[in-house]
Tab-separated table of C-alpha atoms and ligand atoms in Angstrom:
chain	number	residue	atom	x	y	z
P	1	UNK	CA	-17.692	2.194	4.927
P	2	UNK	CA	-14.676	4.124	2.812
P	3	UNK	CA	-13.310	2.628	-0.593
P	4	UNK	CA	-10.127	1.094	-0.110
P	5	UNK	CA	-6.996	0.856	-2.915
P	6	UNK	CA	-6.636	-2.256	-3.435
P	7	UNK	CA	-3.723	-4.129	-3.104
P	8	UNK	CA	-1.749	-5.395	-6.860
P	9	UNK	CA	-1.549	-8.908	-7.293
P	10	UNK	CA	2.080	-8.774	-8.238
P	11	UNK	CA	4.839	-6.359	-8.063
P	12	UNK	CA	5.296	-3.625	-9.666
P	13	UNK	CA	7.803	-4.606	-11.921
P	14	UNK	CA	6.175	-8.053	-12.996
P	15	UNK	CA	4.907	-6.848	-15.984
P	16	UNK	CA	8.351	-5.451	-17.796
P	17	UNK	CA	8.846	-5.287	-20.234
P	18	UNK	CA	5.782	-4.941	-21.594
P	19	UNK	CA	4.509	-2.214	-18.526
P	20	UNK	CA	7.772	-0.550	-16.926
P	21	UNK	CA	7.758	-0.700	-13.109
P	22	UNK	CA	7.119	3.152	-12.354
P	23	UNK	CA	4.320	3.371	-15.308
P	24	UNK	CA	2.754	0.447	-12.970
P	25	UNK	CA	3.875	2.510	-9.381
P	26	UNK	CA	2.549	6.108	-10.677
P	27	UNK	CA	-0.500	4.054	-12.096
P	28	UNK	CA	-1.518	2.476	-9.115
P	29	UNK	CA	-0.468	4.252	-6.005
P	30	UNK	CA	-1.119	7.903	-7.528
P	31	UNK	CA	-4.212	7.624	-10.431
P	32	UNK	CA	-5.788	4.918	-8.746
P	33	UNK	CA	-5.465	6.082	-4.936
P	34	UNK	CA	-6.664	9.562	-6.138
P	35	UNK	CA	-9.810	7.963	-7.339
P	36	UNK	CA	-10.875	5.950	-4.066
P	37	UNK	CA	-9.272	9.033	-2.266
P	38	UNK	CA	-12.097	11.760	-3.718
P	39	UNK	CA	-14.778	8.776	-4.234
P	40	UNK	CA	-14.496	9.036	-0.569
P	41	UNK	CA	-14.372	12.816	-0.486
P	42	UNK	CA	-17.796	13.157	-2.705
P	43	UNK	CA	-19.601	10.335	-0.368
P	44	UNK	CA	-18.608	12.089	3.279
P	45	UNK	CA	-21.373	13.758	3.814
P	46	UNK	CA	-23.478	11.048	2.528
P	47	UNK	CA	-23.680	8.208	5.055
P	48	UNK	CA	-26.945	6.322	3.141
P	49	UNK	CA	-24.360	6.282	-0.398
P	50	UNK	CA	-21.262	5.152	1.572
P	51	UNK	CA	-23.398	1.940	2.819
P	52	UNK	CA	-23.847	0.799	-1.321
P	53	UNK	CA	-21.208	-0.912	-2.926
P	54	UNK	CA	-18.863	0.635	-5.678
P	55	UNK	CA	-21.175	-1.549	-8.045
P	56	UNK	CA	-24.743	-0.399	-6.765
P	57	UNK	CA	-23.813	2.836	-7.048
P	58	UNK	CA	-22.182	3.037	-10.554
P	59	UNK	CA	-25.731	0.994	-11.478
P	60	UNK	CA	-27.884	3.600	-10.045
P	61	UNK	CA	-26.006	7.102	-10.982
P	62	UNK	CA	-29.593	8.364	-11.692
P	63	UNK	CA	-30.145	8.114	-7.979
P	64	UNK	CA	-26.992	9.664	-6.562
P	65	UNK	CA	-27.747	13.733	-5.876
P	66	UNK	CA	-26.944	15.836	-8.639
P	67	UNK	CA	-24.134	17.765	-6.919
P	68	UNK	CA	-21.815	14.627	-6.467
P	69	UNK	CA	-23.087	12.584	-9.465
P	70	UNK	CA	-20.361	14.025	-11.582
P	71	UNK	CA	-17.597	12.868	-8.535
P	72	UNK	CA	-19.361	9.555	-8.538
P	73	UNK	CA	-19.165	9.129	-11.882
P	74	UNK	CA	-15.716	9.919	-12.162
P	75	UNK	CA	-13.829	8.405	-9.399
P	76	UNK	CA	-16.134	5.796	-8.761
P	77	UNK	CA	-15.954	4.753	-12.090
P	78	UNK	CA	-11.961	5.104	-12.329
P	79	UNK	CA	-11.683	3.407	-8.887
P	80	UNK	CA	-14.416	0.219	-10.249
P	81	UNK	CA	-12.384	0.488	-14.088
P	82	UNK	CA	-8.933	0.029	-12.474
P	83	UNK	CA	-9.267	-2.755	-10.044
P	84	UNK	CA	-10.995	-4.707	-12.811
P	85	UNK	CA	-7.600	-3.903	-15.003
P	86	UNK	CA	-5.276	-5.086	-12.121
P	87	UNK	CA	-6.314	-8.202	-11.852
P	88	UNK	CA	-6.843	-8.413	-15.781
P	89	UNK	CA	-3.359	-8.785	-16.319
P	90	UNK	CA	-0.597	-10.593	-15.043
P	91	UNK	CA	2.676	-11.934	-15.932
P	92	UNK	CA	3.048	-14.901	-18.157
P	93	UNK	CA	-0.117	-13.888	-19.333
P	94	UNK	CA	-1.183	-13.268	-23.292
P	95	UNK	CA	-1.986	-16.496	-25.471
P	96	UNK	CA	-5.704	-16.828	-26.180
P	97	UNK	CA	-9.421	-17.012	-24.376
P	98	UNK	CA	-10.222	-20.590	-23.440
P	99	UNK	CA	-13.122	-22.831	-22.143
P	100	UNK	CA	-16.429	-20.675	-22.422
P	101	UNK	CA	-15.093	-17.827	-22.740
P	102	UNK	CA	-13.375	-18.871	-26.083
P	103	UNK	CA	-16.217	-20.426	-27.193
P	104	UNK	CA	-18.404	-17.167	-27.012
P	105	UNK	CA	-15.448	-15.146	-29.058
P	106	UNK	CA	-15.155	-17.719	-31.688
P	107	UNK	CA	-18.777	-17.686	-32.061
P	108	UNK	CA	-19.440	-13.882	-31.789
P	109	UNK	CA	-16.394	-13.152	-33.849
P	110	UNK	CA	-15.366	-15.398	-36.114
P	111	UNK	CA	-12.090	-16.326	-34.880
P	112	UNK	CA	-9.912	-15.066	-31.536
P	113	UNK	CA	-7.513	-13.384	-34.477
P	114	UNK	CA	-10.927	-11.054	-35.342
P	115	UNK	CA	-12.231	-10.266	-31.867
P	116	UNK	CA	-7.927	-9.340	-31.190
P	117	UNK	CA	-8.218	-7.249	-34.447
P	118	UNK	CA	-11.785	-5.629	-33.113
P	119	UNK	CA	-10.348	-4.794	-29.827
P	120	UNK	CA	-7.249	-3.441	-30.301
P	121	UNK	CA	-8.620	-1.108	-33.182
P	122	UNK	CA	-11.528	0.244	-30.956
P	123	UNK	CA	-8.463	1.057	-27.904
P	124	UNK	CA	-6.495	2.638	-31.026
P	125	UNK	CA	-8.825	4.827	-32.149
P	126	UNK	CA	-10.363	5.954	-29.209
P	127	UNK	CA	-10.298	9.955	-29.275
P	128	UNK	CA	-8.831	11.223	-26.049
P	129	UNK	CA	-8.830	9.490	-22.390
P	130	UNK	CA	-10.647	6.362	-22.054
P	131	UNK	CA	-11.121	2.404	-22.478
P	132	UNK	CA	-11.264	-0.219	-24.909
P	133	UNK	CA	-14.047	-3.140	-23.244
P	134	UNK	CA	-15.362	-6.561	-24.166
P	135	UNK	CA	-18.507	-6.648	-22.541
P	136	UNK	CA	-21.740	-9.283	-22.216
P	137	UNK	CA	-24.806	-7.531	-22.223
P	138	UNK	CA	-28.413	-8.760	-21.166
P	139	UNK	CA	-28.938	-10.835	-23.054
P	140	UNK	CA	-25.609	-12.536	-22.717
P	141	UNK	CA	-24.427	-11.256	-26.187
P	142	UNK	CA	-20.780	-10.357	-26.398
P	143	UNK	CA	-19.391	-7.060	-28.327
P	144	UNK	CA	-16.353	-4.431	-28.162
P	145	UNK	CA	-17.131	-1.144	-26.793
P	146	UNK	CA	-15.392	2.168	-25.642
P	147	UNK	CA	-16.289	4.507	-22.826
P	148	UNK	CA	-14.721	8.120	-22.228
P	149	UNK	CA	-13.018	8.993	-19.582
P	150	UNK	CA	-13.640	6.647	-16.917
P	151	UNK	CA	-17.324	5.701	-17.692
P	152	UNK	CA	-17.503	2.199	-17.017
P	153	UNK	CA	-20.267	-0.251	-18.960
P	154	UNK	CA	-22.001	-1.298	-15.780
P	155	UNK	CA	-23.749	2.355	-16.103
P	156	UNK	CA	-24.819	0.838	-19.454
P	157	UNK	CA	-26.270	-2.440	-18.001
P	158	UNK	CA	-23.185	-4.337	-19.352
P	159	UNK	CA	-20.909	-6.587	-17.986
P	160	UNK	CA	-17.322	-5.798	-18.098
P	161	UNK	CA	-14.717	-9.224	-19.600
P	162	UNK	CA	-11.941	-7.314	-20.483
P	163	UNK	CA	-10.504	-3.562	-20.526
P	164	UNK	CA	-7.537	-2.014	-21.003
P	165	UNK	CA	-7.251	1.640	-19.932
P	166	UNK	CA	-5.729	3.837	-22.690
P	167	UNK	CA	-5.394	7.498	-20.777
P	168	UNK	CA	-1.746	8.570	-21.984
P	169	UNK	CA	-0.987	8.398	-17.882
P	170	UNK	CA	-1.735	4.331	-18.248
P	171	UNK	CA	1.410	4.621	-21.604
P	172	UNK	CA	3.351	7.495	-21.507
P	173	UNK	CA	6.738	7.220	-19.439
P	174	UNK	CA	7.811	4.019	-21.820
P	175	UNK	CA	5.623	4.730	-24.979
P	176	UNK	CA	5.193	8.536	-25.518
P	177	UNK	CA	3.109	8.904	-28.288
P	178	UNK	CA	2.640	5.625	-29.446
P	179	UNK	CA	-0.524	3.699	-28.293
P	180	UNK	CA	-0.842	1.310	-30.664
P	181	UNK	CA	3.232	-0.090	-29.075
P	182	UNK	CA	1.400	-0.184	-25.948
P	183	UNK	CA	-1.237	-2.229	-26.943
P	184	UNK	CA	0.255	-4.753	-29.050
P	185	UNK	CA	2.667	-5.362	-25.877
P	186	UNK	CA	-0.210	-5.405	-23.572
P	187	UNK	CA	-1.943	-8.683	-25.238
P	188	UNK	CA	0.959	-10.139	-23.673
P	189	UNK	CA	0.065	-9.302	-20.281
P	190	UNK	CA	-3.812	-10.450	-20.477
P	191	UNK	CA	-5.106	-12.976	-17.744
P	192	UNK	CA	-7.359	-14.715	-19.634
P	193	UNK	CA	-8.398	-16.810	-16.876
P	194	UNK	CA	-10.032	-13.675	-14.865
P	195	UNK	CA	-11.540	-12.658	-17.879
P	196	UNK	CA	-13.333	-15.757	-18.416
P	197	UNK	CA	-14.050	-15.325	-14.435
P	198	UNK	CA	-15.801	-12.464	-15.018
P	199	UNK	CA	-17.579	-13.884	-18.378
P	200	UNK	CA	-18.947	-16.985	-16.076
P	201	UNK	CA	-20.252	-14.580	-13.590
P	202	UNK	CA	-23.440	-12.777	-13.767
C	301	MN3	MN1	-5.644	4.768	-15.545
């Protein structure tokens, strides 16, 4: 079984202004196809691995052979972080968590304005390439993490909400420099509806 790129669920453009259409194109069908593209590369000669799903494997890293753990980690991960962020955003998007999901941020946080504040500060500050995560751990209990590169939290036993990637590929063309602009315009493209998807599942 290969890894497959995933298909957007909107156009390219749908997210201007707040994500220009070629940040999106270059994002998608270059960084993300080169991910599932060598995910596949480090699995060929490993028939038993290509059987597991993209989750099973991230879960059990310990297990994968030494000499492709590194691939697996990599491109595995940035092929599991990025079709998470697809479908986290969309257009008309932004406004607030609801239902359960804004229940569990109120409570954990204080107030949605907080858990924004939290967030956006931890994708800020991050040193280098990586992503800014609300996750649910084991015992259900919600909190704002990073991860380098593309580590994903399901190697940590956590759930992944919400992400938002923060390599300078994921910014650059429209923002240069400035990651914080990026951010700020990205609450605006957050489908809080999938991220209370994910919250409700286990
Ligand atoms: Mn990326």
């Amino acid at each position: 079984m290969k890894h497959e790129l995933p298909t957007l669920p909107y156009a390219y453009d749908a997210l201007e202004p707040y994500i220009d259409a070629r940040t999106m194109e270059l994002h998608h069908s270059k960084h993300h196809a080169t991910y599932v593209a060598k995910l596949n590369e480090a699995l060929q000669d490993h028939p038993d691995l290509q059987e597991q799903s993209l989750e099973e494997l991230l879960k059990h890293l310990d297990s994968v052979p030494d000499m492709i753990r590194a691939a697996v980690r990599n491109h595995g991960g940035g092929h599991h972080n990025h079709s998470l962020f697809w479908k986290l955003m969309k257009p008309q998007g932004g406004g607030e968590a609801k239902g359960a999901l804004g229940e569990a941020i109120a409570s954990t946080f204080g107030e949605f304005a907080k858990f924004k504040e939290e967030f956006t500060n931890s994708a800020a500050t991050l040193f280098g390439s990586g992503w800014a995560w609300l996750v649910k751990d084991e015992s259900e209990r919600l909190s704002v993490i990073k991860t380098p590169n593309q580590e994903s939290p399901i190697m940590m036993k956590m759930k992944p909400i919400l992400c938002i990637d923060v390599w300078e590929h994921a910014y650059y063309l429209k923002y240069q420099n400035r990651r914080p602009e990026y951010v700020e315009a990205w609450w605006n493209v957050v489908n809080w509806e999938e991220a209370e998807k994910n919250f409700n599942t286990v």
